[in-house]
Coordinates of C-alpha atoms in Angstrom, one line a residue:
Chain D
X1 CA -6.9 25.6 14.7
X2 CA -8.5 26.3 11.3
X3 CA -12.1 24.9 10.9
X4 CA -12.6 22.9 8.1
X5 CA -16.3 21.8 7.1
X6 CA -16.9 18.6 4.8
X7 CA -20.4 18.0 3.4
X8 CA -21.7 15.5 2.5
X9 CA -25.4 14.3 1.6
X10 CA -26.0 17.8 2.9
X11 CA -24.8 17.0 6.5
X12 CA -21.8 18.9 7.6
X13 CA -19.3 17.8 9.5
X14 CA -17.0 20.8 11.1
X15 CA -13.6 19.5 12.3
X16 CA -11.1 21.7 14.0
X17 CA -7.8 20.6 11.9
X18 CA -4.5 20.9 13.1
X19 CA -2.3 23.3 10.9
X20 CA -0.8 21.2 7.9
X21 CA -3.3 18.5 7.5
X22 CA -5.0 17.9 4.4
X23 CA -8.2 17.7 3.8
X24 CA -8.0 14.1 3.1
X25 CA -5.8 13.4 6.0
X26 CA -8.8 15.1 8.6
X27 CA -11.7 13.9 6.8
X28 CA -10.4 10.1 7.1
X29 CA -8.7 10.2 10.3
X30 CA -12.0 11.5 11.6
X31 CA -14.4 8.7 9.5
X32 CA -15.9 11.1 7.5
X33 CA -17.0 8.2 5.1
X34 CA -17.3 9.2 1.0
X35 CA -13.3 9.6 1.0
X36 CA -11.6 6.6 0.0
X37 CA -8.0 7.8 -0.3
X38 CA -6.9 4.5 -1.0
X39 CA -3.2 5.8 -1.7
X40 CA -3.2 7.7 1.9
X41 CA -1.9 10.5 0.0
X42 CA 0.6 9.5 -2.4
X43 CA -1.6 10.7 -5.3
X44 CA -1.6 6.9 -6.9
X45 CA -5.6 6.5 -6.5
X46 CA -7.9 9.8 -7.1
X47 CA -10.4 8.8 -5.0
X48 CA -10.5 11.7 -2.6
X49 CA -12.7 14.0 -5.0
X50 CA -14.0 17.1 -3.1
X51 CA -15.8 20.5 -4.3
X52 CA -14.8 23.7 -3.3
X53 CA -17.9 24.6 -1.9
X54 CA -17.3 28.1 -0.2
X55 CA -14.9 29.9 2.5
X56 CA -11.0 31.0 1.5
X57 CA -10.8 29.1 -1.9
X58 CA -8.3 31.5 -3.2
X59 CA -6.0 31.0 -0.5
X60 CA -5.8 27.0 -1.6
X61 CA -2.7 26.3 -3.8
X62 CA -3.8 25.9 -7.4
X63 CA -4.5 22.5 -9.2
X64 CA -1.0 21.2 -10.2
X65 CA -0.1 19.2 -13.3
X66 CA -0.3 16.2 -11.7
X67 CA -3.2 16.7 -9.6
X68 CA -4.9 17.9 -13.0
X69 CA -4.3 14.9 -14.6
X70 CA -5.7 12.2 -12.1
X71 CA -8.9 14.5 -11.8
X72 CA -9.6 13.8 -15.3
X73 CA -10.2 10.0 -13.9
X74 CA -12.4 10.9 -11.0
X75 CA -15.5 8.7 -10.8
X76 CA -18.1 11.9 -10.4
X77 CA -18.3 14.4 -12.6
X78 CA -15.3 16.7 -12.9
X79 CA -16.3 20.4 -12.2
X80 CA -14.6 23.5 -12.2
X81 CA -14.2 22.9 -8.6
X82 CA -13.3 19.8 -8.7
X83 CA -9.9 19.1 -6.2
X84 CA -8.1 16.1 -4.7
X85 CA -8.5 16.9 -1.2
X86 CA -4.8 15.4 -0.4
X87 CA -3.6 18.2 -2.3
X88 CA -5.5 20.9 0.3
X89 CA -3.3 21.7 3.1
X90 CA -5.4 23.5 6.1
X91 CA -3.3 26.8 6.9
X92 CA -4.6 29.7 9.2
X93 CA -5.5 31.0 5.7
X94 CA -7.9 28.4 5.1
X95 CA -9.6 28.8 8.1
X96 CA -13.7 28.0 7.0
X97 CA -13.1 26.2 4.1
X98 CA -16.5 24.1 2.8
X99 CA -15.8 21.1 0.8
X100 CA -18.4 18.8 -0.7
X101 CA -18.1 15.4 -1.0
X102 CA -18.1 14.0 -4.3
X103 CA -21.0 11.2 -4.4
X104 CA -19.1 8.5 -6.0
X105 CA -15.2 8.1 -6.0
X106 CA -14.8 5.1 -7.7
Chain W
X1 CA -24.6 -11.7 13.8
X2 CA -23.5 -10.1 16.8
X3 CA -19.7 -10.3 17.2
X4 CA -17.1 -9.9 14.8
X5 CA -13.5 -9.9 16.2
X6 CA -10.2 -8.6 13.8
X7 CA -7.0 -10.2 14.1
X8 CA -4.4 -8.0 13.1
X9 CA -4.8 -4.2 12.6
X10 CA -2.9 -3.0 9.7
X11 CA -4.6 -1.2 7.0
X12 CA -7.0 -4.3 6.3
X13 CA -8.0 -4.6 9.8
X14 CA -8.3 -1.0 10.2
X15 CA -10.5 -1.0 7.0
X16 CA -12.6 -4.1 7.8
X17 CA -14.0 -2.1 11.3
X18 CA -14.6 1.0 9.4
X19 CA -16.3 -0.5 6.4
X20 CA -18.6 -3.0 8.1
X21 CA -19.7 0.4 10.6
X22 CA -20.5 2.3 6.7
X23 CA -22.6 -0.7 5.8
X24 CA -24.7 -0.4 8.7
X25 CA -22.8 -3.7 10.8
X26 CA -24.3 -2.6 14.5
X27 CA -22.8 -5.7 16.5
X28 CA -19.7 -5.8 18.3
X29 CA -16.1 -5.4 16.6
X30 CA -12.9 -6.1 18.3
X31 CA -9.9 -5.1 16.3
X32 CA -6.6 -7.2 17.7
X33 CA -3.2 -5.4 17.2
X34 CA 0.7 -6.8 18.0
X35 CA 2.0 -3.2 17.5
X36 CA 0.9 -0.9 20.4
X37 CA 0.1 2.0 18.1
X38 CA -3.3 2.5 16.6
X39 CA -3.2 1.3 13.1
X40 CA -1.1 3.5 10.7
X41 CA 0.2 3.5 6.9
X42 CA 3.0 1.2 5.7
X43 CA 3.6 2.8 2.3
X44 CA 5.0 6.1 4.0
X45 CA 7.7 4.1 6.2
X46 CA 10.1 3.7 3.0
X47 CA 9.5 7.1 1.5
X48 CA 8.5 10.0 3.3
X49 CA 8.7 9.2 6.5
X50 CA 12.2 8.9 5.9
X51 CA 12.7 12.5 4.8
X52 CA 10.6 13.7 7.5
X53 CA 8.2 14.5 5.0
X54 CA 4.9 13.1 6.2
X55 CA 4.6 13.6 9.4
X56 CA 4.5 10.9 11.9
X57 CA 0.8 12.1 13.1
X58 CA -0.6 11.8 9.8
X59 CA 0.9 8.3 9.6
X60 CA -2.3 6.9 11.6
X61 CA -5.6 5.8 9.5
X62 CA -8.1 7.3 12.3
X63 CA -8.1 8.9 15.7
X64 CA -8.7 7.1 18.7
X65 CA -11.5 9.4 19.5
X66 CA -13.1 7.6 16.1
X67 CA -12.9 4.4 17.5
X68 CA -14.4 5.0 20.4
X69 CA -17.4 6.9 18.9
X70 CA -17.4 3.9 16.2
X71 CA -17.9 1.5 18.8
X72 CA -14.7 -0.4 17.8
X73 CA -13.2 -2.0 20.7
X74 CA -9.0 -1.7 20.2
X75 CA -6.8 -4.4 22.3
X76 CA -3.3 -3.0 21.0
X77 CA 0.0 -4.1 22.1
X78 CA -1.4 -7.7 22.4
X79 CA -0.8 -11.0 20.6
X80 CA -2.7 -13.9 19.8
X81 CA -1.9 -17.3 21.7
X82 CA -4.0 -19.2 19.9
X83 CA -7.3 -19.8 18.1
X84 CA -10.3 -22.1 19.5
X85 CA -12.7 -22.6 16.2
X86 CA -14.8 -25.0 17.5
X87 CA -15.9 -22.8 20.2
X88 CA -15.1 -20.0 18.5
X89 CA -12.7 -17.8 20.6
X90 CA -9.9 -16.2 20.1
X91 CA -7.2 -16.4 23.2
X92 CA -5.3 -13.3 24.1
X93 CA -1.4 -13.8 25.5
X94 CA -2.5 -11.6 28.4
X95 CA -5.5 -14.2 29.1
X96 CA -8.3 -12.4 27.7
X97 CA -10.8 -14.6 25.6
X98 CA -12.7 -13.2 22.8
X99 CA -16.0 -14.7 22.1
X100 CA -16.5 -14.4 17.7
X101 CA -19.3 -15.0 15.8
X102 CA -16.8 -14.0 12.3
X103 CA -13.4 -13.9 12.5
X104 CA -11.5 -12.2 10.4
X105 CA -7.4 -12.5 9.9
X106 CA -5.6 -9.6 8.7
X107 CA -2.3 -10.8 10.3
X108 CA -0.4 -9.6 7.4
X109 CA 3.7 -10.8 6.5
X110 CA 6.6 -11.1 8.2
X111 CA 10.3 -10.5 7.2
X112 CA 12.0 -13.3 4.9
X113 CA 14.6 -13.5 7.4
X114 CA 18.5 -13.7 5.6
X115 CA 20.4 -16.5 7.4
X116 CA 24.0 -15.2 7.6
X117 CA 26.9 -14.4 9.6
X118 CA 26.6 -11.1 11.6
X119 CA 22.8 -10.8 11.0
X120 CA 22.7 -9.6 14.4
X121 CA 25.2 -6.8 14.5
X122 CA 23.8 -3.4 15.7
X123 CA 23.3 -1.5 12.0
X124 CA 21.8 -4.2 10.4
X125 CA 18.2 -3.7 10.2
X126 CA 14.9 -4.4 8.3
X127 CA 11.5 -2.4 7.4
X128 CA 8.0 -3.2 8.4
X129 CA 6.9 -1.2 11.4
X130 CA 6.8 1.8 12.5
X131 CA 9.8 1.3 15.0
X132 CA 11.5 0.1 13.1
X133 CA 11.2 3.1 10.5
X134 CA 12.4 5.1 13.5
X135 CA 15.1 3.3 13.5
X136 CA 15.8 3.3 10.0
X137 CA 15.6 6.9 9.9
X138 CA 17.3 7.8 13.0
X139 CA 20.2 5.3 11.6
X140 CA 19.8 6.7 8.0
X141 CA 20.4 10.4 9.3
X142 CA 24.2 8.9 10.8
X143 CA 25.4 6.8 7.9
X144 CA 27.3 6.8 5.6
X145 CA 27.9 3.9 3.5
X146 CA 24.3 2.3 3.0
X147 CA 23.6 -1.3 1.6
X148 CA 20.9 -2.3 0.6
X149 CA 20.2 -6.3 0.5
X150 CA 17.4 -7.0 -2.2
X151 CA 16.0 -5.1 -5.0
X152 CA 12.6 -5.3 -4.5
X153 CA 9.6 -2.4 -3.9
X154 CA 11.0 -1.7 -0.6
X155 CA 14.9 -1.9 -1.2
X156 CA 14.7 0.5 -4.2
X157 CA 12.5 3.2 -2.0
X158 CA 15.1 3.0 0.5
X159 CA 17.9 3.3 -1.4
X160 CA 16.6 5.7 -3.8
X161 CA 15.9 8.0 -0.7
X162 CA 19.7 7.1 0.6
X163 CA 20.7 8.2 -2.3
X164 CA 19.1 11.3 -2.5
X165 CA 20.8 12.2 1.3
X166 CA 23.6 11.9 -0.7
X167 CA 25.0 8.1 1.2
X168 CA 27.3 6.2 -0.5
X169 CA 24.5 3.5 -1.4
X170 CA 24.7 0.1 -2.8
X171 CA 22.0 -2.5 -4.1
X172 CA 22.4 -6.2 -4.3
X173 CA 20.2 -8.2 -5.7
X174 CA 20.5 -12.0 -6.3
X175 CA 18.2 -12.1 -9.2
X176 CA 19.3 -11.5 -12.8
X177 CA 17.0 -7.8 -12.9
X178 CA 15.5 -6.0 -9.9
X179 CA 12.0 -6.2 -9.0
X180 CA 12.0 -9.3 -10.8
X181 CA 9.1 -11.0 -9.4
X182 CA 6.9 -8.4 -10.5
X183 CA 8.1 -6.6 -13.2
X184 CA 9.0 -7.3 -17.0
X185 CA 12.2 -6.8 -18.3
X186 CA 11.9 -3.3 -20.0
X187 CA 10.8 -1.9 -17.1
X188 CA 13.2 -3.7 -15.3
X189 CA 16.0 -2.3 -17.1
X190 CA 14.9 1.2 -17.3
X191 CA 14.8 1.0 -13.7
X192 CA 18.7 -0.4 -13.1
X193 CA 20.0 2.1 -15.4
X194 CA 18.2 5.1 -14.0
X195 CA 19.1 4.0 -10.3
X196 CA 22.5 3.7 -11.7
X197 CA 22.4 7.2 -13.5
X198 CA 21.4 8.5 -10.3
X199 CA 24.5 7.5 -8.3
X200 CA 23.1 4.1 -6.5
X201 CA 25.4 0.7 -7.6
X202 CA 23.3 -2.0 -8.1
X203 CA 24.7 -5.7 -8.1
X204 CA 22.6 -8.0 -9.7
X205 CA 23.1 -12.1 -9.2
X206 CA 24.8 -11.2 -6.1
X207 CA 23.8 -12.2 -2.4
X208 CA 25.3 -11.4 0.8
X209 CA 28.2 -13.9 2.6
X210 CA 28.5 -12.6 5.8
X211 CA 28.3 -9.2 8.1
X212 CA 31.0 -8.1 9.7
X213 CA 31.5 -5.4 12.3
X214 CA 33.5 -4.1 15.7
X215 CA 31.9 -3.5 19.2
X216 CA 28.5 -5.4 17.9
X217 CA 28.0 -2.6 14.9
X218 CA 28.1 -3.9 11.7
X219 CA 31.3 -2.2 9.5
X220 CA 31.2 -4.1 6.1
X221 CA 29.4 -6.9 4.0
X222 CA 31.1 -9.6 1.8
X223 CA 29.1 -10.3 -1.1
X224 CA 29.2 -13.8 -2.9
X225 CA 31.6 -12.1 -5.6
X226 CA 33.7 -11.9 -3.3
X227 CA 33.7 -8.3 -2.6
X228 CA 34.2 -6.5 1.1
X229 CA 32.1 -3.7 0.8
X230 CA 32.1 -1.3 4.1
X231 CA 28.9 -0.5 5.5
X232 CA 26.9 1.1 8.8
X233 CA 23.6 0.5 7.6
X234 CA 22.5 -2.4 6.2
X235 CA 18.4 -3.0 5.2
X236 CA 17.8 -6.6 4.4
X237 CA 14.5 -5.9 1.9
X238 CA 14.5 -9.6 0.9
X239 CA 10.6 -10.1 0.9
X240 CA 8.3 -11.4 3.0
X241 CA 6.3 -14.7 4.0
X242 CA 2.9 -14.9 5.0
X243 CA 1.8 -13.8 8.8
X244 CA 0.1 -17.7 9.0
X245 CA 1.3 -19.5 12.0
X246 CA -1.8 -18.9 13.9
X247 CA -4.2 -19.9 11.2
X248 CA -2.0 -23.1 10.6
X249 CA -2.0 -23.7 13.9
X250 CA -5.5 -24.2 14.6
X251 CA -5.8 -26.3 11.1
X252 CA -7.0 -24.0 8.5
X253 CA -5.9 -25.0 5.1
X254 CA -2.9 -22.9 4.6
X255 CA -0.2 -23.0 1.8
X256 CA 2.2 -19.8 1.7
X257 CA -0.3 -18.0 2.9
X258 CA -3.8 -18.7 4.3
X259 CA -6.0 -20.2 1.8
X260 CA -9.2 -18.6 1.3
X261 CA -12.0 -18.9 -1.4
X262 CA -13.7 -16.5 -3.7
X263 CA -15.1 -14.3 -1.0
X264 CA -12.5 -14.6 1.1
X265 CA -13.7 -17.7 3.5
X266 CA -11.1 -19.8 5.2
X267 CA -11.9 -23.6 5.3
X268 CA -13.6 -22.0 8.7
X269 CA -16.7 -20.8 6.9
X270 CA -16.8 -18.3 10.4
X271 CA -13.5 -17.1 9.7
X272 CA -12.3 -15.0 7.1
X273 CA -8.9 -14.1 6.6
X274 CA -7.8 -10.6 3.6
X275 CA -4.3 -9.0 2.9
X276 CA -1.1 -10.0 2.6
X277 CA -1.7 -13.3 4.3
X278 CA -4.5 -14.4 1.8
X279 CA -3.9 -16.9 -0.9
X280 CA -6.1 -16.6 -3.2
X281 CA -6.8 -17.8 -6.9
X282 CA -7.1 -14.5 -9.1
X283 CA -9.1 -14.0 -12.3
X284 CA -6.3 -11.4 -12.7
X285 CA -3.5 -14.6 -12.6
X286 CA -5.2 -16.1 -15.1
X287 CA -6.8 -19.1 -12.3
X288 CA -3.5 -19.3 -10.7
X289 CA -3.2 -18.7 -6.8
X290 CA -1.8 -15.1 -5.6
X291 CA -0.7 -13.4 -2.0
X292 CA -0.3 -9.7 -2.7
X293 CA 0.9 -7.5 -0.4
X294 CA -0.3 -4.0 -1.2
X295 CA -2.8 -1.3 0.3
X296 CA -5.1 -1.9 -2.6
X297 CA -5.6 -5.6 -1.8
X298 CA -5.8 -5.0 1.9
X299 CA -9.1 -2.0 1.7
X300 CA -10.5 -4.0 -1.2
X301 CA -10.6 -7.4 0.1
X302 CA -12.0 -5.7 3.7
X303 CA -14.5 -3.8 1.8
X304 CA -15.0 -6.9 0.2
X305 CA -15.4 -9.2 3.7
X306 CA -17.6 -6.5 5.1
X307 CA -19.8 -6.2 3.0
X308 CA -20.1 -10.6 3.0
X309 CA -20.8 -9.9 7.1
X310 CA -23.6 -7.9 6.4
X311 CA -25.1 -10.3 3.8
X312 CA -24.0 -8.5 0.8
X313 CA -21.8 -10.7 -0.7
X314 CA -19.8 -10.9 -4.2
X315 CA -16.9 -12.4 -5.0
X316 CA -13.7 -10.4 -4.8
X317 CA -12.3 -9.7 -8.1
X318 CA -11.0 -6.3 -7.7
X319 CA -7.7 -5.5 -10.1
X320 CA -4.9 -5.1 -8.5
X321 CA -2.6 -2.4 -8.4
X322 CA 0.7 -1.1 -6.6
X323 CA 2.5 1.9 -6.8
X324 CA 6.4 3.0 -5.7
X325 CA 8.0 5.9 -5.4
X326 CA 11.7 5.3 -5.9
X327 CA 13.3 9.0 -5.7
X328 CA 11.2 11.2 -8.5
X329 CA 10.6 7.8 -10.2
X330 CA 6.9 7.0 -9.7
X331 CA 6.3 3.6 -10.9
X332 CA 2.8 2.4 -10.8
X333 CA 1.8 -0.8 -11.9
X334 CA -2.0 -2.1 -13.1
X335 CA -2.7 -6.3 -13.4
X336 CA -0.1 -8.7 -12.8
X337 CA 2.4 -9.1 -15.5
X338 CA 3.7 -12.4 -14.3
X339 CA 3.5 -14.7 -17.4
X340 CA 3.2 -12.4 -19.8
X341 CA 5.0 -13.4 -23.1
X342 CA 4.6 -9.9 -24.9
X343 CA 5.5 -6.3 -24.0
X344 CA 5.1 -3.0 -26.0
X345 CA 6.7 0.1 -25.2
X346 CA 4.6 3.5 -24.8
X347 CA 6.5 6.7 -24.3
X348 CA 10.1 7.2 -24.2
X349 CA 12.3 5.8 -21.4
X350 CA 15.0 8.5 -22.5
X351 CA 13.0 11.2 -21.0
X352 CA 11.7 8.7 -18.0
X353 CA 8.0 8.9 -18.7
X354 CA 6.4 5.8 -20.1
X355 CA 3.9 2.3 -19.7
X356 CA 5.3 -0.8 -20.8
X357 CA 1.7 -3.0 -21.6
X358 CA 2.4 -6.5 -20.9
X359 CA 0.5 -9.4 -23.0
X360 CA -0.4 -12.9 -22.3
X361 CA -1.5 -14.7 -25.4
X362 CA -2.6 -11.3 -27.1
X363 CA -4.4 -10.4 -24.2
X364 CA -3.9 -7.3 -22.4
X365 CA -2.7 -8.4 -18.4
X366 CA -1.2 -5.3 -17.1
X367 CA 0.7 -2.0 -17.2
X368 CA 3.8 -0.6 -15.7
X369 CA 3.9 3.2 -15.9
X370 CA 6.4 5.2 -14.7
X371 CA 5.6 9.0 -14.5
X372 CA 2.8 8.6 -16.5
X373 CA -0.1 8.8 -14.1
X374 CA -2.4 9.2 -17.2
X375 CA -1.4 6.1 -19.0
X376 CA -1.8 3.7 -15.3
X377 CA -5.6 5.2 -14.7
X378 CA -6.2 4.9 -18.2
X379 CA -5.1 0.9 -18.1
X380 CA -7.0 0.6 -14.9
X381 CA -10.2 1.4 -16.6
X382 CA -9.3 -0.8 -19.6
X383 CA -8.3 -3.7 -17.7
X384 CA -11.4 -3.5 -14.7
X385 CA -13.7 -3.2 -17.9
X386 CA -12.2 -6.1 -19.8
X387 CA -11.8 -3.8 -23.0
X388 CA -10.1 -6.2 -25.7
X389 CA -6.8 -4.5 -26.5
X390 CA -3.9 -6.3 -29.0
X391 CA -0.2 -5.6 -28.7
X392 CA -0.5 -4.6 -32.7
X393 CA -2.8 -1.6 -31.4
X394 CA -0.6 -0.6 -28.6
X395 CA 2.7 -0.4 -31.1
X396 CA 0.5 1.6 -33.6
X397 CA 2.0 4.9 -34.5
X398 CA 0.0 8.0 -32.3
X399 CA -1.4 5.1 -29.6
X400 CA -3.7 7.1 -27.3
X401 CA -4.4 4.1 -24.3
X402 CA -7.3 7.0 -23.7
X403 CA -9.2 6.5 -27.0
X404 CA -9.8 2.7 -25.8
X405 CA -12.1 3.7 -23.3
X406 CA -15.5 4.2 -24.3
X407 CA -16.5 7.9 -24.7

């Protein structure tokens, strides 16, 4: 199973995800707290702001037009690598992605 | 504060354990569920679900390895007999007692039930739990003639996915415009026509005689025009009353819904009670009561009640806000538009992306949008702040809702 580390308030938490889930999906389902997700997913909410923080980035599907949108109404700063971490599916290509936290989703 | 027990875990329940753990709440929580499964999603049950595509693993809020490192005791698969407030306990069907020092009631709503011939026929089915989006789906995957009875949220997902599957689907509704409760008239329209367009036929001012059917499955409906329409699916989607008998039943003040003050108190100071079986009066209903059934009143009013328990309290004032997906429609609504006397039109229905801003008395009250997910953040922020906005400068010519905010 891909690992998948989320940091937050520099502690990491390092799940093993099952192929498929988002990053929002394993970071709540596992109480990783600092990700609302209010919308579970249904990108109504943007309030699952992550940063890319390191591992395979490129092998993440790129912002879509939607996704772009709503991240322009984040409650942290928006950043270059800024995502909505509903939109990050973990793959066996993913395998050791780092996302931060963003301090403040709504 | 040492014990706090949860009636009902739905996505309020679930929330209320979880949010009183981040604030730092180190007593005992019991979280008490009807449904044997660990709490899951609703809002997936009428859309993707359906397809098959969320999967039904990612349907559930949090592991049950969280719970157990949360210290979050789960009783699932077990109903509440009754409630003892002056001792303060909450009796278990199976016999169990539950001592509480707060209770809190997330019990959530239960089907309007539709009292006509042939209810009971094998086909005819409603949507609220997970089983019985199973069912729906397992059923949905055989039919062929759909109809749907009611054109609310959860009618038009249904039958919007139906449709999509290609069933021969049909929508009656017995009000004069679909989602009427909740939605103003443009929007209203826009919606009929484009469900139309899209192959669904949708009867407005029409309600359902009877079911008919051979060998207990249901093979047509009569509708009050008259009509026999054939059918081997039927969802009844005609709304939902309050999950309140228990309250009720051990006297709390309850009137369509369990009546609770500004943060969220019963008339049991010990017992609290949040989501879609709350009444309570809204600064977003201009003073007027409100039960609202949606995920964002559920993890708002728990955040809201968990942060009370830990002596952080505020009064709940969060705006509300739904969204439905109804095929590639996405309508999302900000505020309550109930009463509102004015409407201006932003964006153009013809190519299906557009906010209709609803007025009360020149004031702003809320914002349908539908596939315009700019426009419903944007009115989020306007309303939440309180931002004075007139309908003259929404009809302005080159209104950007985005230049409202401050910079």
């Amino acid at each position: 199973m891909p690992k998948l580390t989320i940091r937050r308030d520099g502690f990491d938490t390092v799940l093993d995800v099952s192929e498929g889930t988002s990053v929002m999906q394993a970071a709540t389902s596992n109480g990783v707290t600092g990700i609302l997700a209010v919308c579970g997913g249904e990108m109504a909410c943007a309030t699952c702001h992550v940063y890319l923080e390191g591992g395979p980035i490129d092998a993440l599907p790129p912002v879509g037009e939607e996704e772009d949108e709503m991240l322009g109404f984040v409650a942290a700063p928006r950043e270059a690598t800024s995502r909505l971490s509903c939109q990050l599916p973990m793959t066996a290509a993913t395998d050791g992605l780092v996302v931060r936290v963003a301090p403040r989703q709504e | 504060m040492s014990a706090v027990v949860i009636v009902g875990a739905g996505q309020a329940g679930c929330q209320v354990a979880a949010s009183l753990r981040e604030e730092g709440f180190d007593g005992e929580i019991t979280l008490v569920g009807a449904e044997a499964h660990l709490p899951y999603q609703r809002p997936p049950l009428s859309k993707g679900h359906l397809t098959g595509k969320v999967d039904r693993e990612r349907l559930f809020l949090r592991t049950s390895a969280w719970f157990t490192e949360q210290r979050i005791e789960l009783r699932l698969g077990q109903a509440v007999d009754r409630l003892d407030t002056a001792t303060r306990k909450v009796c278990l069907t199976d016999g169990e007692v539950l001592g509480y020092d707060v209770l809190v009631l997330a019990t959530g709503s239960r089907h309007r039930e539709l009292d006509v011939p042939g209810r009971d026929l094998g086909g005819v089915v409603a949507l609220r739990t997970l089983c019985e989006a199973d069912a729906l789906r397992d059923r949905l995957a055989a039919a062929r003639d759909v109809v749907v009875v009611g054109g609310g949220f959860i009618g038009l997902e249904v039958a919007a996915t139906a449709a999509a599957l290609r069933r021969s689907t049909t929508v009656l509704e017995l009000g004069p415009r679909l989602m009427g409760r909740v939605l103003s008239e443009p929007t209203a329209n826009f919606l009929l026509r484009a469900h139309r367009e899209r192959g669904i036929r949708v009867e407005l001012g029409t309600e359902v005689r009877g079911l008919a059917g051979r060998h207990g499955r249901v093979q047509s409906v009569t509708t009050s025009a008259n009509e026999v329409l054939p059918a081997d699916l039927v969802l009844l989607g005609v709304g939902a009353l309050a999950e309140d008998c228990l309250a009720r039943a051990a006297g709390l003040t309850v009137d369509q819904g369990i009546v609770v003050d500004e943060v969220l108190r019963t008339s049991d100071p010990a017992i609290h009670a949040i989501g879609d079986c709350a009444r309570l009066i809204s600064p977003w209903a201009r003073g007027s009561s409100v039960r609202l059934e949606s995920v964002q009143n559920a993890v708002d009013q728990a955040r809201c009640v968990a942060r009370h328990i830990v002596g952080r309290s505020e009064p709940y004032t969060a705006l509300p806000w739904f969204w439905s997906d109804q095929g590639e429609l996405k309508l999302q609504i900000a505020g309550l538009a109930a009463g509102h006397h004015d409407t201006v039109l932003v964006g153009s229905p013809g190519q299906s992306a557009f906010s209709v801003w609803c007025f009360a008395a020149d004031r702003l009250i809320a914002v349908e949008s539908v596939n315009a997910v700019k426009d419903h953040l944007t009115a989020r922020k306007i309303l939440a702040a309180g931002i004075p906005v007139t309908p003259a400068q929404v009809a302005a010519e080159g209104f950007s809702p985005k230049a409202l905010l401050p910079a």
